[in-house]
Amino acid sequence: MSYQYKNIDPAQMEDCIQAVLISFNIELEKDELNENSTLGELYTLVEEKLATRKIDDTCTTQQTFYKLRHSIAHTLGISEKEITPATSLERLFPRYNRRQQIAMVEKDAGIRKKFLKMKNWVAVALGVGILASIILAFFFWKEALMTLGVLVAAFLVLSKFRNELRYKSLGEVVADLALFDYTAFRRDPDIFNLTEIRKSINEIFIRKEAVKPEWLKPDLKLFQ
């Protein structure tokens, strides 16, 4: 009998599955997962699709670090020996030219996940304002739509000028990239370490806060 869980948003589960497919650069056929599918079946599907490619036992986290370290050293004009997983991003990327330098690193390393974010209070204020405008639309739709338009425009503009670091250390960046962009940071994107797959899938579900770690059993139903 499949392990049951409660108070889980189905949209979160869909988001986790999509994150797994993106990370491993695979696609599922429409009928490969259904309402009765389990986590164990997802493990097997991913492993089967990757098993058609070459396999080795190299560490993806290590490969991600080497690739990112090379891009940072190349961009900043410093020695790779100065960069370790514990290196502070604040030290590597001073605020005065942070956006430009990080944009260059992201482009050079092919990073899709962004290093930078808006200040937390700005993001919260805009989010609250947008939500309030949506609620207000039920009563004063013209004013609400106008306000909503201004807030959305402000969000888009401020997003381009975000300058707050999303991570503290290089190791934190490496862990995220190795997890959510697995294929892109393998030395050869067609070579996989099959021993890492199940652990990575579990970690994606945990990091996305879809399920509690103790619920991650092979017979866990993905759709309730």
XYZ file of N, CA and C in Angstrom:
672
model
N 0.844 -1.197 0.000
C 0.000 0.000 0.000
C 0.879 1.248 0.000
N 0.549 2.220 -0.831
C 1.371 3.411 -0.951
C 1.323 4.266 0.305
N 2.464 4.846 0.626
C 2.560 5.735 1.781
C 1.749 6.994 1.491
N 0.937 7.466 2.460
C 0.081 8.615 2.264
C 0.674 9.855 2.929
N 0.352 10.995 2.418
C 0.752 12.232 3.041
C -0.385 13.237 2.910
N -0.375 14.253 3.771
C -1.462 15.221 3.790
C -0.921 16.636 3.623
N -1.858 17.547 3.304
C -1.550 18.970 3.218
C -0.425 19.282 2.234
N -0.411 18.578 1.127
C 0.580 18.828 0.088
C -0.113 19.442 -1.116
N 0.436 20.522 -1.599
C -0.122 21.206 -2.758
C 0.234 20.428 -4.026
N -0.765 19.955 -4.779
C -0.479 19.211 -6.017
C 0.385 20.013 -6.988
N 0.206 21.338 -6.966
C 1.009 22.181 -7.861
C 2.488 22.099 -7.494
N 2.779 21.955 -6.195
C 4.170 21.810 -5.766
C 4.768 20.509 -6.286
N 3.964 19.451 -6.260
C 4.448 18.168 -6.756
C 4.738 18.244 -8.257
N 3.834 18.892 -8.983
C 4.049 19.077 -10.424
C 5.323 19.884 -10.669
N 5.542 20.904 -9.833
C 6.728 21.746 -9.958
C 7.996 20.934 -9.711
N 7.944 20.030 -8.729
C 9.098 19.179 -8.426
C 9.418 18.250 -9.592
N 8.390 17.631 -10.132
C 8.594 16.706 -11.261
C 9.180 17.455 -12.446
N 8.660 18.654 -12.706
C 9.180 19.460 -13.809
C 10.632 19.833 -13.566
N 10.975 20.157 -12.316
C 12.361 20.506 -11.974
C 13.292 19.318 -12.204
N 12.820 18.113 -11.900
C 13.609 16.898 -12.134
C 13.867 16.717 -13.631
N 12.829 16.878 -14.440
C 12.967 16.696 -15.885
C 13.925 17.727 -16.480
N 13.830 18.973 -16.013
C 14.712 20.033 -16.516
C 16.153 19.762 -16.110
N 16.344 19.390 -14.846
C 17.701 19.161 -14.349
C 18.417 18.061 -15.123
N 17.695 16.975 -15.413
C 18.310 15.844 -16.109
C 18.092 15.891 -17.626
N 17.451 16.962 -18.082
C 17.254 17.172 -19.517
C 16.590 15.977 -20.196
N 15.465 15.571 -19.628
C 14.715 14.454 -20.204
C 13.243 14.850 -20.361
N 12.532 14.081 -21.161
C 11.100 14.302 -21.358
C 10.363 13.003 -21.079
N 9.159 13.123 -20.556
C 8.320 11.957 -20.322
C 7.156 11.958 -21.299
N 6.788 10.768 -21.745
C 5.591 10.655 -22.570
C 4.359 10.900 -21.711
N 3.264 11.242 -22.341
C 2.050 11.638 -21.628
C 1.567 10.577 -20.657
N 1.703 9.298 -21.017
C 1.146 8.223 -20.188
C 2.189 7.553 -19.286
N 3.398 8.112 -19.206
C 4.436 7.468 -18.403
C 4.244 7.696 -16.910
N 3.548 8.772 -16.551
C 3.153 9.009 -15.163
C 1.661 9.249 -15.133
N 0.986 8.669 -14.145
C -0.455 8.876 -14.018
C -0.826 9.076 -12.558
N -2.138 9.100 -12.283
C -2.595 9.401 -10.920
C -2.172 8.355 -9.891
N -1.745 7.184 -10.347
C -1.329 6.124 -9.423
C 0.194 5.979 -9.332
N 0.915 6.833 -10.023
C 2.369 6.719 -10.059
C 2.992 7.038 -8.706
N 4.095 6.375 -8.428
C 4.803 6.560 -7.152
C 6.175 7.189 -7.384
N 6.793 7.588 -6.294
C 8.140 8.144 -6.365
C 9.103 7.106 -6.924
N 8.908 5.847 -6.540
C 9.756 4.776 -7.052
C 9.675 4.656 -8.564
N 8.483 4.847 -9.101
C 8.322 4.793 -10.559
C 9.024 5.968 -11.231
N 9.009 7.118 -10.568
C 9.731 8.267 -11.119
C 11.231 7.983 -11.129
N 11.752 7.400 -10.027
C 13.169 7.003 -9.994
C 13.496 6.142 -11.221
N 12.682 5.108 -11.412
C 12.942 4.127 -12.465
C 12.881 4.758 -13.850
N 11.875 5.614 -14.074
C 11.739 6.273 -15.375
C 12.969 7.119 -15.700
N 13.407 7.907 -14.724
C 14.569 8.769 -14.944
C 15.811 7.916 -15.191
N 16.008 6.898 -14.364
C 17.188 6.033 -14.514
C 17.188 5.309 -15.851
N 16.032 4.854 -16.295
C 15.950 4.145 -17.567
C 16.300 5.062 -18.736
N 15.830 6.301 -18.659
C 16.102 7.234 -19.750
C 17.584 7.637 -19.770
N 18.174 7.746 -18.598
C 19.590 8.109 -18.536
C 20.496 6.920 -18.835
N 19.994 5.713 -18.602
C 20.803 4.511 -18.814
C 21.143 4.299 -20.285
N 20.412 4.961 -21.182
C 20.710 4.834 -22.610
C 21.948 5.660 -22.979
N 22.398 6.514 -22.054
C 23.586 7.329 -22.294
C 24.791 6.695 -21.594
N 25.915 7.330 -21.674
C 27.122 6.792 -21.046
C 27.073 7.016 -19.537
N 27.712 6.120 -18.789
C 27.669 6.168 -17.330
C 29.092 6.169 -16.775
N 29.318 6.973 -15.732
C 30.575 6.899 -15.003
C 30.291 7.148 -13.527
N 31.329 7.248 -12.707
C 31.124 7.413 -11.268
C 31.689 8.731 -10.749
N 31.854 9.719 -11.641
C 32.410 11.005 -11.216
C 31.360 11.849 -10.499
N 31.840 12.730 -9.627
C 30.962 13.549 -8.783
C 30.514 14.814 -9.516
N 29.217 15.006 -9.626
C 28.681 16.173 -10.330
C 28.949 17.462 -9.568
N 28.865 17.423 -8.249
C 29.135 18.616 -7.451
C 30.564 19.100 -7.682
N 31.489 18.169 -7.726
C 32.895 18.522 -7.968
C 33.075 19.134 -9.348
N 32.448 18.539 -10.353
C 32.550 19.063 -11.716
C 31.937 20.456 -11.811
N 30.836 20.667 -11.096
C 30.183 21.979 -11.088
C 31.102 23.025 -10.474
N 31.754 22.666 -9.371
C 32.676 23.599 -8.722
C 33.817 23.978 -9.656
N 34.410 23.003 -10.317
C 35.539 23.279 -11.202
C 35.122 24.208 -12.350
N 33.944 23.942 -12.900
C 33.472 24.765 -14.029
C 33.194 26.194 -13.573
N 32.536 26.351 -12.439
C 32.206 27.678 -11.938
C 33.458 28.426 -11.488
N 34.368 27.719 -10.843
C 35.629 28.338 -10.416
C 36.401 28.881 -11.610
N 36.439 28.103 -12.695
C 37.149 28.547 -13.897
C 36.517 29.814 -14.468
N 35.177 29.860 -14.521
C 34.484 31.027 -15.075
C 34.717 32.269 -14.227
N 34.678 32.098 -12.903
C 34.887 33.233 -12.007
C 36.317 33.752 -12.122
N 37.290 32.837 -12.110
C 38.697 33.237 -12.220
C 38.958 33.947 -13.544
N 38.387 33.422 -14.612
C 38.554 34.019 -15.940
C 37.940 35.414 -15.995
N 36.739 35.569 -15.430
C 36.027 36.853 -15.465
C 36.710 37.905 -14.599
N 37.120 37.502 -13.399
C 37.693 38.461 -12.453
C 39.199 38.646 -12.614
N 39.835 37.782 -13.399
C 41.271 37.885 -13.598
C 42.068 37.529 -12.357
N 41.605 36.484 -11.647
C 42.313 36.045 -10.438
C 42.695 34.579 -10.584
N 43.530 34.103 -9.678
C 43.969 32.709 -9.721
C 42.868 31.784 -9.198
N 42.731 30.634 -9.835
C 41.752 29.647 -9.365
C 42.088 29.173 -7.955
N 43.365 29.273 -7.562
C 43.777 28.827 -6.237
C 43.151 29.683 -5.128
N 42.702 30.885 -5.474
C 42.093 31.776 -4.496
C 40.631 31.439 -4.231
N 40.085 30.512 -5.012
C 38.650 30.226 -4.946
C 38.404 28.829 -4.395
N 37.651 28.741 -3.318
C 37.277 27.462 -2.711
C 35.767 27.453 -2.498
N 35.188 26.298 -2.160
C 33.748 26.279 -1.883
C 33.333 27.228 -0.759
N 34.241 27.506 0.166
C 33.916 28.389 1.299
C 34.084 29.866 0.969
N 34.579 30.179 -0.218
C 34.822 31.576 -0.584
C 33.538 32.391 -0.545
N 33.594 33.544 0.084
C 32.439 34.434 0.200
C 32.146 35.120 -1.133
N 30.895 35.093 -1.557
C 30.523 35.800 -2.784
C 30.613 37.303 -2.593
N 30.399 37.760 -1.351
C 30.514 39.183 -1.041
C 31.928 39.668 -1.329
N 32.911 38.822 -1.025
C 34.303 39.189 -1.283
C 34.628 39.142 -2.770
N 34.105 38.144 -3.474
C 34.381 38.018 -4.905
C 33.709 39.109 -5.723
N 32.491 39.466 -5.304
C 31.697 40.411 -6.098
C 31.273 41.617 -5.256
N 32.138 42.623 -5.143
C 31.791 43.836 -4.396
C 30.550 44.491 -5.005
N 29.799 45.179 -4.185
C 28.518 45.737 -4.600
C 28.621 46.704 -5.784
N 29.720 47.482 -5.864
C 29.775 48.578 -6.843
C 29.731 48.104 -8.298
N 30.237 46.889 -8.589
C 30.157 46.402 -9.976
C 29.642 44.959 -10.023
N 28.869 44.603 -9.023
C 28.404 43.217 -8.865
C 27.553 42.732 -10.034
N 26.599 43.548 -10.452
C 25.685 43.100 -11.513
C 26.438 42.774 -12.794
N 27.367 43.645 -13.167
C 28.104 43.442 -14.413
C 28.972 42.182 -14.342
N 29.687 42.020 -13.240
C 30.590 40.869 -13.127
C 29.829 39.552 -13.063
N 28.754 39.531 -12.297
C 27.981 38.288 -12.178
C 27.303 37.953 -13.500
N 26.840 38.961 -14.220
C 26.233 38.704 -15.534
C 27.256 38.050 -16.463
N 28.495 38.472 -16.386
C 29.557 37.890 -17.218
C 29.834 36.444 -16.826
N 29.841 36.168 -15.513
C 30.065 34.793 -15.039
C 28.909 33.893 -15.465
N 27.690 34.382 -15.291
C 26.509 33.590 -15.662
C 26.528 33.247 -17.145
N 26.934 34.202 -17.972
C 26.995 33.964 -19.419
C 28.107 32.981 -19.761
N 29.273 33.165 -19.156
C 30.431 32.315 -19.460
C 30.189 30.872 -19.034
N 29.542 30.682 -17.871
C 29.324 29.325 -17.348
C 28.006 28.716 -17.816
N 27.179 29.507 -18.497
C 25.888 28.994 -18.963
C 24.918 28.766 -17.823
N 24.927 29.685 -16.857
C 24.079 29.532 -15.669
C 22.705 30.128 -15.924
N 21.663 29.326 -15.662
C 20.294 29.818 -15.810
C 19.744 30.342 -14.489
N 20.190 29.764 -13.375
C 19.717 30.189 -12.068
C 20.451 31.459 -11.658
N 19.727 32.495 -11.287
C 20.317 33.802 -11.039
C 20.956 33.911 -9.653
N 22.108 34.561 -9.602
C 22.836 34.809 -8.355
C 22.166 35.899 -7.530
N 21.512 36.853 -8.220
C 21.052 38.059 -7.557
C 19.540 38.097 -7.351
N 19.119 38.855 -6.363
C 17.700 39.039 -6.067
C 17.463 40.472 -5.614
N 16.184 40.846 -5.511
C 15.836 42.146 -4.957
C 15.972 42.096 -3.443
N 16.011 43.274 -2.826
C 15.967 43.320 -1.371
C 14.670 42.658 -0.912
N 14.738 41.901 0.165
C 13.563 41.160 0.635
C 12.370 42.061 0.888
N 12.592 43.216 1.516
C 11.466 44.084 1.859
C 10.802 44.650 0.615
N 11.580 44.876 -0.441
C 11.017 45.385 -1.694
C 10.141 44.310 -2.346
N 10.654 43.079 -2.384
C 9.891 41.980 -2.978
C 8.585 41.735 -2.218
N 8.665 41.785 -0.881
C 7.469 41.576 -0.059
C 6.465 42.701 -0.279
N 6.948 43.953 -0.302
C 6.058 45.106 -0.487
C 5.339 45.041 -1.831
N 6.079 44.686 -2.881
C 5.460 44.576 -4.205
C 4.459 43.429 -4.250
N 4.819 42.311 -3.626
C 3.911 41.166 -3.601
C 2.616 41.470 -2.884
N 2.724 42.134 -1.739
C 1.532 42.513 -0.974
C 0.678 43.491 -1.773
N 1.347 44.450 -2.425
C 0.614 45.433 -3.225
C -0.133 44.796 -4.385
N 0.518 43.859 -5.062
C -0.125 43.170 -6.187
C -1.314 42.342 -5.706
N -1.143 41.637 -4.584
C -2.235 40.847 -4.030
C -3.403 41.744 -3.615
N -3.084 42.874 -2.976
C -4.132 43.807 -2.545
C -4.887 44.358 -3.758
N -4.174 44.628 -4.844
C -4.810 45.154 -6.054
C -5.767 44.140 -6.656
N -5.373 42.868 -6.620
C -6.245 41.809 -7.157
C -7.527 41.717 -6.333
N -7.404 41.817 -5.005
C -8.580 41.769 -4.138
C -9.453 43.006 -4.358
N -8.808 44.162 -4.482
C -9.524 45.425 -4.678
C -10.306 45.435 -5.988
N -9.836 44.653 -6.976
C -10.489 44.627 -8.285
C -11.940 44.160 -8.210
N -12.289 43.411 -7.168
C -13.673 42.958 -7.018
C -14.611 44.113 -6.651
N -14.040 45.217 -6.188
C -14.857 46.339 -5.729
C -14.647 47.600 -6.569
N -13.389 47.876 -6.921
C -13.070 49.064 -7.715
C -12.107 48.649 -8.829
N -12.652 48.031 -9.859
C -11.808 47.354 -10.822
C -10.912 48.303 -11.630
N -11.400 49.505 -11.953
C -10.578 50.434 -12.733
C -9.344 50.881 -11.952
N -9.569 51.309 -10.709
C -8.460 51.752 -9.879
C -7.487 50.612 -9.587
N -8.076 49.433 -9.363
C -7.243 48.269 -9.057
C -6.356 47.888 -10.240
N -6.927 47.901 -11.446
C -6.145 47.551 -12.633
C -5.029 48.553 -12.883
N -5.318 49.814 -12.631
C -4.301 50.844 -12.812
C -3.150 50.640 -11.821
N -3.529 50.403 -10.568
C -2.508 50.171 -9.531
C -1.710 48.917 -9.829
N -2.410 47.878 -10.257
C -1.745 46.614 -10.575
C -0.743 46.806 -11.701
N -1.122 47.563 -12.709
C -0.222 47.824 -13.825
C 1.047 48.540 -13.384
N 0.890 49.521 -12.490
C 2.036 50.265 -11.981
C 2.955 49.350 -11.177
N 2.353 48.493 -10.321
C 3.151 47.600 -9.485
C 3.895 46.553 -10.313
N 3.230 46.007 -11.315
C 3.886 45.018 -12.178
C 5.039 45.662 -12.941
N 4.816 46.884 -13.444
C 5.875 47.601 -14.155
C 7.053 47.868 -13.219
N 6.747 48.243 -11.964
C 7.805 48.491 -10.983
C 8.580 47.219 -10.704
N 7.874 46.109 -10.621
C 8.529 44.825 -10.375
C 9.492 44.477 -11.511
N 9.053 44.667 -12.748
C 9.894 44.341 -13.901
C 11.129 45.232 -13.960
N 10.951 46.518 -13.659
C 12.082 47.445 -13.681
C 13.074 47.112 -12.573
N 12.547 46.918 -11.354
C 13.417 46.641 -10.218
C 14.143 45.301 -10.368
N 13.511 44.360 -11.073
C 14.144 43.050 -11.290
C 15.441 43.194 -12.080
N 15.472 44.169 -12.974
C 16.663 44.371 -13.787
C 17.806 44.993 -12.984
N 17.459 45.604 -11.860
C 18.476 46.287 -11.061
C 18.727 45.602 -9.715
N 18.291 44.362 -9.606
C 18.519 43.637 -8.356
C 20.016 43.478 -8.114
N 20.422 43.625 -6.862
C 21.849 43.606 -6.575
C 22.180 42.881 -5.271
N 21.189 42.161 -4.709
C 21.406 41.424 -3.473
C 21.795 39.985 -3.788
N 22.815 39.486 -3.127
C 23.268 38.119 -3.370
C 22.264 37.100 -2.834
N 21.953 36.117 -3.662
C 21.030 35.057 -3.250
C 21.737 34.015 -2.380
N 23.062 33.957 -2.477
C 23.860 32.975 -1.743
C 24.971 33.670 -0.977
N 25.462 33.022 0.072
C 26.569 33.573 0.849
C 27.920 33.075 0.344
N 28.009 31.787 0.053
C 29.299 31.206 -0.359
C 29.197 30.557 -1.730
N 30.348 30.325 -2.323
C 30.386 29.657 -3.623
C 29.844 28.230 -3.499
N 30.090 27.590 -2.366
C 29.600 26.228 -2.162
C 28.094 26.140 -2.247
N 27.390 27.169 -1.771
C 25.929 27.171 -1.836
C 25.453 27.240 -3.289
N 26.146 28.038 -4.093
C 25.801 28.138 -5.515
C 26.018 26.798 -6.203
N 27.161 26.199 -5.923
C 27.518 24.914 -6.537
C 26.473 23.846 -6.207
N 26.050 23.790 -4.952
C 25.063 22.790 -4.540
C 23.756 22.965 -5.310
N 23.321 24.213 -5.503
C 22.083 24.479 -6.232
C 22.211 24.119 -7.705
N 23.319 24.503 -8.319
C 23.505 24.236 -9.744
C 23.613 22.742 -10.025
N 24.344 22.024 -9.191
C 24.494 20.579 -9.377
C 23.162 19.856 -9.218
N 22.274 20.446 -8.424
C 20.977 19.823 -8.163
C 19.949 20.171 -9.231
N 19.799 21.455 -9.526
C 18.724 21.903 -10.411
C 19.131 22.056 -11.872
N 20.416 21.922 -12.166
C 20.874 22.005 -13.555
C 21.950 20.948 -13.792
N 21.636 19.726 -13.382
C 22.571 18.604 -13.353
C 23.286 18.413 -14.695
N 22.520 18.312 -15.757
C 23.095 18.002 -17.065
C 24.071 19.075 -17.533
N 23.694 20.335 -17.349
C 24.511 21.446 -17.857
C 25.881 21.516 -17.211
N 26.009 20.986 -15.990
C 27.289 21.120 -15.294
C 28.086 19.820 -15.215
N 27.634 18.793 -15.921
C 28.486 17.627 -16.102
C 29.574 17.994 -17.104
N 30.752 17.422 -16.937
C 31.846 17.704 -17.865
C 31.418 17.344 -19.289
N 30.715 16.241 -19.414
C 30.101 15.832 -20.673
C 28.615 15.620 -20.383
N 27.718 16.420 -20.973
C 26.287 16.325 -20.662
C 25.642 14.999 -21.043
N 26.357 14.177 -21.792
C 25.822 12.870 -22.172
C 26.357 11.736 -21.301
N 27.083 12.091 -20.236
C 27.612 11.086 -19.312
C 27.056 11.357 -17.918
N 26.475 10.331 -17.300
C 25.815 10.499 -16.007
C 26.366 9.536 -14.967
N 26.221 9.932 -13.714
C 26.542 9.058 -12.594
C 25.206 8.553 -12.035
N 24.832 7.337 -12.364
C 23.520 6.816 -11.967
C 23.350 6.695 -10.456
N 24.461 6.595 -9.727
C 24.348 6.471 -8.268
C 23.872 7.768 -7.614
N 23.924 8.881 -8.350
C 23.507 10.171 -7.795
C 22.033 10.474 -8.028
N 21.395 9.732 -8.932
C 20.076 10.140 -9.425
C 19.009 10.172 -8.333
N 18.843 9.091 -7.593
C 17.783 9.042 -6.583
C 18.001 10.081 -5.484
N 19.235 10.240 -5.067
C 19.545 11.241 -4.044
C 19.198 12.642 -4.549
N 19.509 12.916 -5.808
C 19.224 14.230 -6.381
C 17.722 14.475 -6.482
N 16.978 13.457 -6.905
C 15.522 13.606 -7.001
C 14.927 13.894 -5.626
N 15.359 13.141 -4.627
C 14.867 13.369 -3.263
C 15.180 14.784 -2.799
N 16.389 15.233 -3.083
C 16.805 16.564 -2.623
C 15.984 17.660 -3.298
N 15.635 17.462 -4.561
C 14.786 18.437 -5.254
C 13.434 18.544 -4.560
N 12.839 17.411 -4.201
C 11.542 17.422 -3.515
C 11.660 18.122 -2.157
N 12.785 17.903 -1.476
C 12.982 18.530 -0.163
C 13.201 20.032 -0.308
N 14.055 20.416 -1.243
C 14.373 21.833 -1.416
C 13.169 22.634 -1.897
N 12.306 21.974 -2.666
C 11.090 22.639 -3.132
C 9.993 22.637 -2.060
N 10.299 21.997 -0.916
C 9.375 21.927 0.225
C 8.038 21.300 -0.154
N 8.101 20.299 -1.008
C 6.879 19.606 -1.414
C 6.490 18.523 -0.415
N 7.480 17.851 0.150
C 7.216 16.779 1.116
C 8.258 16.812 2.221
N 7.922 16.191 3.338
C 8.885 16.063 4.425
C 9.883 14.957 4.066
N 11.141 15.094 4.496
C 12.161 14.085 4.145
C 11.746 12.662 4.502
N 11.073 12.488 5.634
C 10.688 11.140 6.060
C 9.600 10.525 5.181
N 8.973 11.332 4.339
C 7.934 10.814 3.442
C 8.511 10.271 2.130
N 9.788 10.503 1.895
C 10.379 10.130 0.616
C 10.679 8.640 0.577
N 9.646 7.871 0.292
C 9.742 6.422 0.166
C 9.352 6.028 -1.255
N 9.893 4.918 -1.772
C 9.573 4.528 -3.143
C 8.080 4.359 -3.416
N 7.294 3.991 -2.374
C 5.866 3.785 -2.635
C 5.017 5.032 -2.360
N 5.658 6.169 -2.185
C 4.954 7.441 -2.003
C 4.224 7.806 -3.296
N 2.919 7.995 -3.232
C 2.148 8.367 -4.421
C 2.410 9.830 -4.760
N 2.682 10.073 -6.021
C 2.980 11.433 -6.464
C 1.736 12.296 -6.584
N 0.627 11.673 -6.864
C -0.624 12.409 -7.051
C -1.698 11.843 -6.134
N -2.300 12.713 -5.328
C -3.319 12.268 -4.383
C -4.702 12.694 -4.846
